mmCIF file of C-alpha atoms in Angstrom:
data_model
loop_
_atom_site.group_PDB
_atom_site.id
_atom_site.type_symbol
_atom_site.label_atom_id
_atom_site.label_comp_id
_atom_site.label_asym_id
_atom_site.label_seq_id
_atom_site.Cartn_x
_atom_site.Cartn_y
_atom_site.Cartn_z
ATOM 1 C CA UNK A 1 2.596 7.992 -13.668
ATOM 2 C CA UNK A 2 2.887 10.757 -11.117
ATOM 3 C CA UNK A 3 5.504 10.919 -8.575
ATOM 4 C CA UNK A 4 4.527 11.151 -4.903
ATOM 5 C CA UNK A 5 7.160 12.207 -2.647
ATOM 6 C CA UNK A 6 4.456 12.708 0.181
ATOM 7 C CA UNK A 7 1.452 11.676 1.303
ATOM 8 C CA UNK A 8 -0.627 13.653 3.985
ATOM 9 C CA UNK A 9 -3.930 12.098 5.092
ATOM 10 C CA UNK A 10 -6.558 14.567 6.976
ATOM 11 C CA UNK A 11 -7.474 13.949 10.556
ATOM 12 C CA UNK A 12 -10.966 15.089 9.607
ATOM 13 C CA UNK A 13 -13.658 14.422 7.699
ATOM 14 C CA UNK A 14 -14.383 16.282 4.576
ATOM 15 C CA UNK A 15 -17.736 17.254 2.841
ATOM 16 C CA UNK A 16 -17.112 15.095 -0.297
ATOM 17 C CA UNK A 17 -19.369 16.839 -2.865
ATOM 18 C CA UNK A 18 -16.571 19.417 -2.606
ATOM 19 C CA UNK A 19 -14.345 19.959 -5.605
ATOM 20 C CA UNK A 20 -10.797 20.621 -6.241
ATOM 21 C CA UNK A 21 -11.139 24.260 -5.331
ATOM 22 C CA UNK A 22 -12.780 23.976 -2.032
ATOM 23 C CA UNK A 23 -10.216 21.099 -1.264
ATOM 24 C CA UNK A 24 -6.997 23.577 -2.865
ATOM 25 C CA UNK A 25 -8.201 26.230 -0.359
ATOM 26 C CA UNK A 26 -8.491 23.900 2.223
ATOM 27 C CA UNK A 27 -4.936 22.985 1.310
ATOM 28 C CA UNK A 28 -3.730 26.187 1.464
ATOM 29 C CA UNK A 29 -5.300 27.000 5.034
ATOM 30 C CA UNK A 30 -3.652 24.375 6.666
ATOM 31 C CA UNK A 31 -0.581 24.998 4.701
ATOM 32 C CA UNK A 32 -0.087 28.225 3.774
ATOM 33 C CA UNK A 33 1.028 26.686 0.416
ATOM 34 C CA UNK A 34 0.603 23.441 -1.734
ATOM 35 C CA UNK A 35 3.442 20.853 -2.534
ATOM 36 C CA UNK A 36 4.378 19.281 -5.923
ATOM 37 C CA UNK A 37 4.270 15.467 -5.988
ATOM 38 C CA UNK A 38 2.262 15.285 -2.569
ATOM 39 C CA UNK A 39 -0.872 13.595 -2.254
ATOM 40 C CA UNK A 40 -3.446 15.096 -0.244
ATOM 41 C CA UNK A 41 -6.147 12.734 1.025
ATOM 42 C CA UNK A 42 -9.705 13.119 2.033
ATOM 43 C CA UNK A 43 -12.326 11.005 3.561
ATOM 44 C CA UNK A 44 -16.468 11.400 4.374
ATOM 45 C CA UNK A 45 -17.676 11.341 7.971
ATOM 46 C CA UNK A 46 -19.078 7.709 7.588
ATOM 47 C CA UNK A 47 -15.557 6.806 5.868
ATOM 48 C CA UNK A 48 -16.914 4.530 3.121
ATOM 49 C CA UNK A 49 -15.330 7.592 0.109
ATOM 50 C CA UNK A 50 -11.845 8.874 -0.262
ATOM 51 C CA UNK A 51 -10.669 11.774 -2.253
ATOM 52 C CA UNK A 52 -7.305 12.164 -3.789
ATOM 53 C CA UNK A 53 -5.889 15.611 -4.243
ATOM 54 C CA UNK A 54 -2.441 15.747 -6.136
ATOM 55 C CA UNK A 55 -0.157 18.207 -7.572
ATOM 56 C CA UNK A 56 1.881 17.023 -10.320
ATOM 57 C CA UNK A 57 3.917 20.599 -10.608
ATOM 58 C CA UNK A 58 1.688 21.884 -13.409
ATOM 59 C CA UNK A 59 -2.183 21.530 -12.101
ATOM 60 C CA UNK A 60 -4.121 19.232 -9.983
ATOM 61 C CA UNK A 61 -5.454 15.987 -10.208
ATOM 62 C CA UNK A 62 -8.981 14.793 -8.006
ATOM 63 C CA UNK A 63 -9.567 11.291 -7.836
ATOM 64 C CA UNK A 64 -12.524 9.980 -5.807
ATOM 65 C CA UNK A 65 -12.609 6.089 -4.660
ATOM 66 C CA UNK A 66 -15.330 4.508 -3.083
ATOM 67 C CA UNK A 67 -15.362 0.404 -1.838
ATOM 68 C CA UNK A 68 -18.245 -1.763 -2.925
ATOM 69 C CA UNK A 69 -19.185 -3.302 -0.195
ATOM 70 C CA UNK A 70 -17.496 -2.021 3.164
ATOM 71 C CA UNK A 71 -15.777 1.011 4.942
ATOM 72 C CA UNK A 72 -12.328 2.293 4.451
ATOM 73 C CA UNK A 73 -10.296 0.791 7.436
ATOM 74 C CA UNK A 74 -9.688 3.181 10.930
ATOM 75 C CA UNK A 75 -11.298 6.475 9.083
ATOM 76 C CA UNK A 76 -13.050 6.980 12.562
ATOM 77 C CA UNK A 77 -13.295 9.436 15.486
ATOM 78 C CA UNK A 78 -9.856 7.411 16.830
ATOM 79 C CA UNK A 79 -8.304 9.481 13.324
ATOM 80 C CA UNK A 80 -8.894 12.689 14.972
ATOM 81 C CA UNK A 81 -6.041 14.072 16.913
ATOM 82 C CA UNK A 82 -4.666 18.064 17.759
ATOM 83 C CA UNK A 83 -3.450 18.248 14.617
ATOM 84 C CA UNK A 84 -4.931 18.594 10.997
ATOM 85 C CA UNK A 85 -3.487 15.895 9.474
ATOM 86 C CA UNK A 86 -0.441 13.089 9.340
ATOM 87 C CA UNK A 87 2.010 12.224 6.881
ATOM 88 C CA UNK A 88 1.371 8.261 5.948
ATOM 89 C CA UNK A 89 4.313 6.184 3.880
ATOM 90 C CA UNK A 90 3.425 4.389 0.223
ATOM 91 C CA UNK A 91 2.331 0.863 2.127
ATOM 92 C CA UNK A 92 0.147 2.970 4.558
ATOM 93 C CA UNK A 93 -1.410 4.665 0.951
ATOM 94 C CA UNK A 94 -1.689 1.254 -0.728
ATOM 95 C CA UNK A 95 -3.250 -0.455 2.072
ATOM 96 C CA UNK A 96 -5.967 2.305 3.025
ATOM 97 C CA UNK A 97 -6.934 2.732 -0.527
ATOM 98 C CA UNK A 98 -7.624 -1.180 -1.248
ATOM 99 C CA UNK A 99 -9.604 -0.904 2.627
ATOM 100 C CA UNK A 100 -7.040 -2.763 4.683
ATOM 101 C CA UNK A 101 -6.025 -1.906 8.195
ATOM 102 C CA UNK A 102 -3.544 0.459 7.375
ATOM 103 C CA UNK A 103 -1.819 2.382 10.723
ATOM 104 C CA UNK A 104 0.622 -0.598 11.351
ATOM 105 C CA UNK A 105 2.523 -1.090 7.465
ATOM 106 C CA UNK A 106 5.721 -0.180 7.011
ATOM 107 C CA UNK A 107 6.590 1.007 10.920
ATOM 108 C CA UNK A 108 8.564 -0.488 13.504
ATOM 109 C CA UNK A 109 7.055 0.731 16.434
ATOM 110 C CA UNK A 110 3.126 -0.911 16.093
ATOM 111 C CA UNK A 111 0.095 1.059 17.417
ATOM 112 C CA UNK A 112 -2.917 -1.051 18.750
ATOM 113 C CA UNK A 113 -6.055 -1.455 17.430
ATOM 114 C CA UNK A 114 -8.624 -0.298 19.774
#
């Protein structure tokens, strides 16, 4: 198993028959630099696929996830804000990936769903 210390989910949609070097300079645009153990997550503009993008300190792993039947939960316009992306916790992760509402786990200050 990989650690995570970090999870940073982008605000906008990404063109998923990219691979992991068009997502690593991506990375490295908005960054200036990758992280080990952080997670680096990517969704389509209809938000029904997700892409994983981790460093485990030695290379890169790309995992792709799509639901059978439905959307991933609040990957939307509403996403989108000034900046290119937010740091989620492990619950926020676990929930988004299975297709649950995900913006309210694990905080203590709730945001509405609109």
């Amino acid at each position: 198993m990989i650690p995570i210390t970090h999870i940073w989910l982008s605000t906008t949609p990404m063109d998923m028959r990219c691979g992991s070097g068009k997502l690593l300079a991506h990375i490295i645009t908005e960054h200036q630099s990758i992280r080990p153990h952080c997670a680096y997550l990517f969704y389509n503009k209809a938000g029904t696929r997700l892409k994983v993008f981790i460093h485990d300190g030695l290379g890169v792993w790309l995992c792709s996830r799509q639901l059978d039947d439905n959307k991933f939960h609040g990957l939307t316009k509403q996403l989108a804000t000034t900046q290119t992306g937010i740091s989620i916790n492990r619950e926020q992760f676990n929930a988004l990936i299975s297709g649950l509402p995900w913006r309210n786990m694990g905080k203590d200050k709730l945001t509405p769903i609109l």
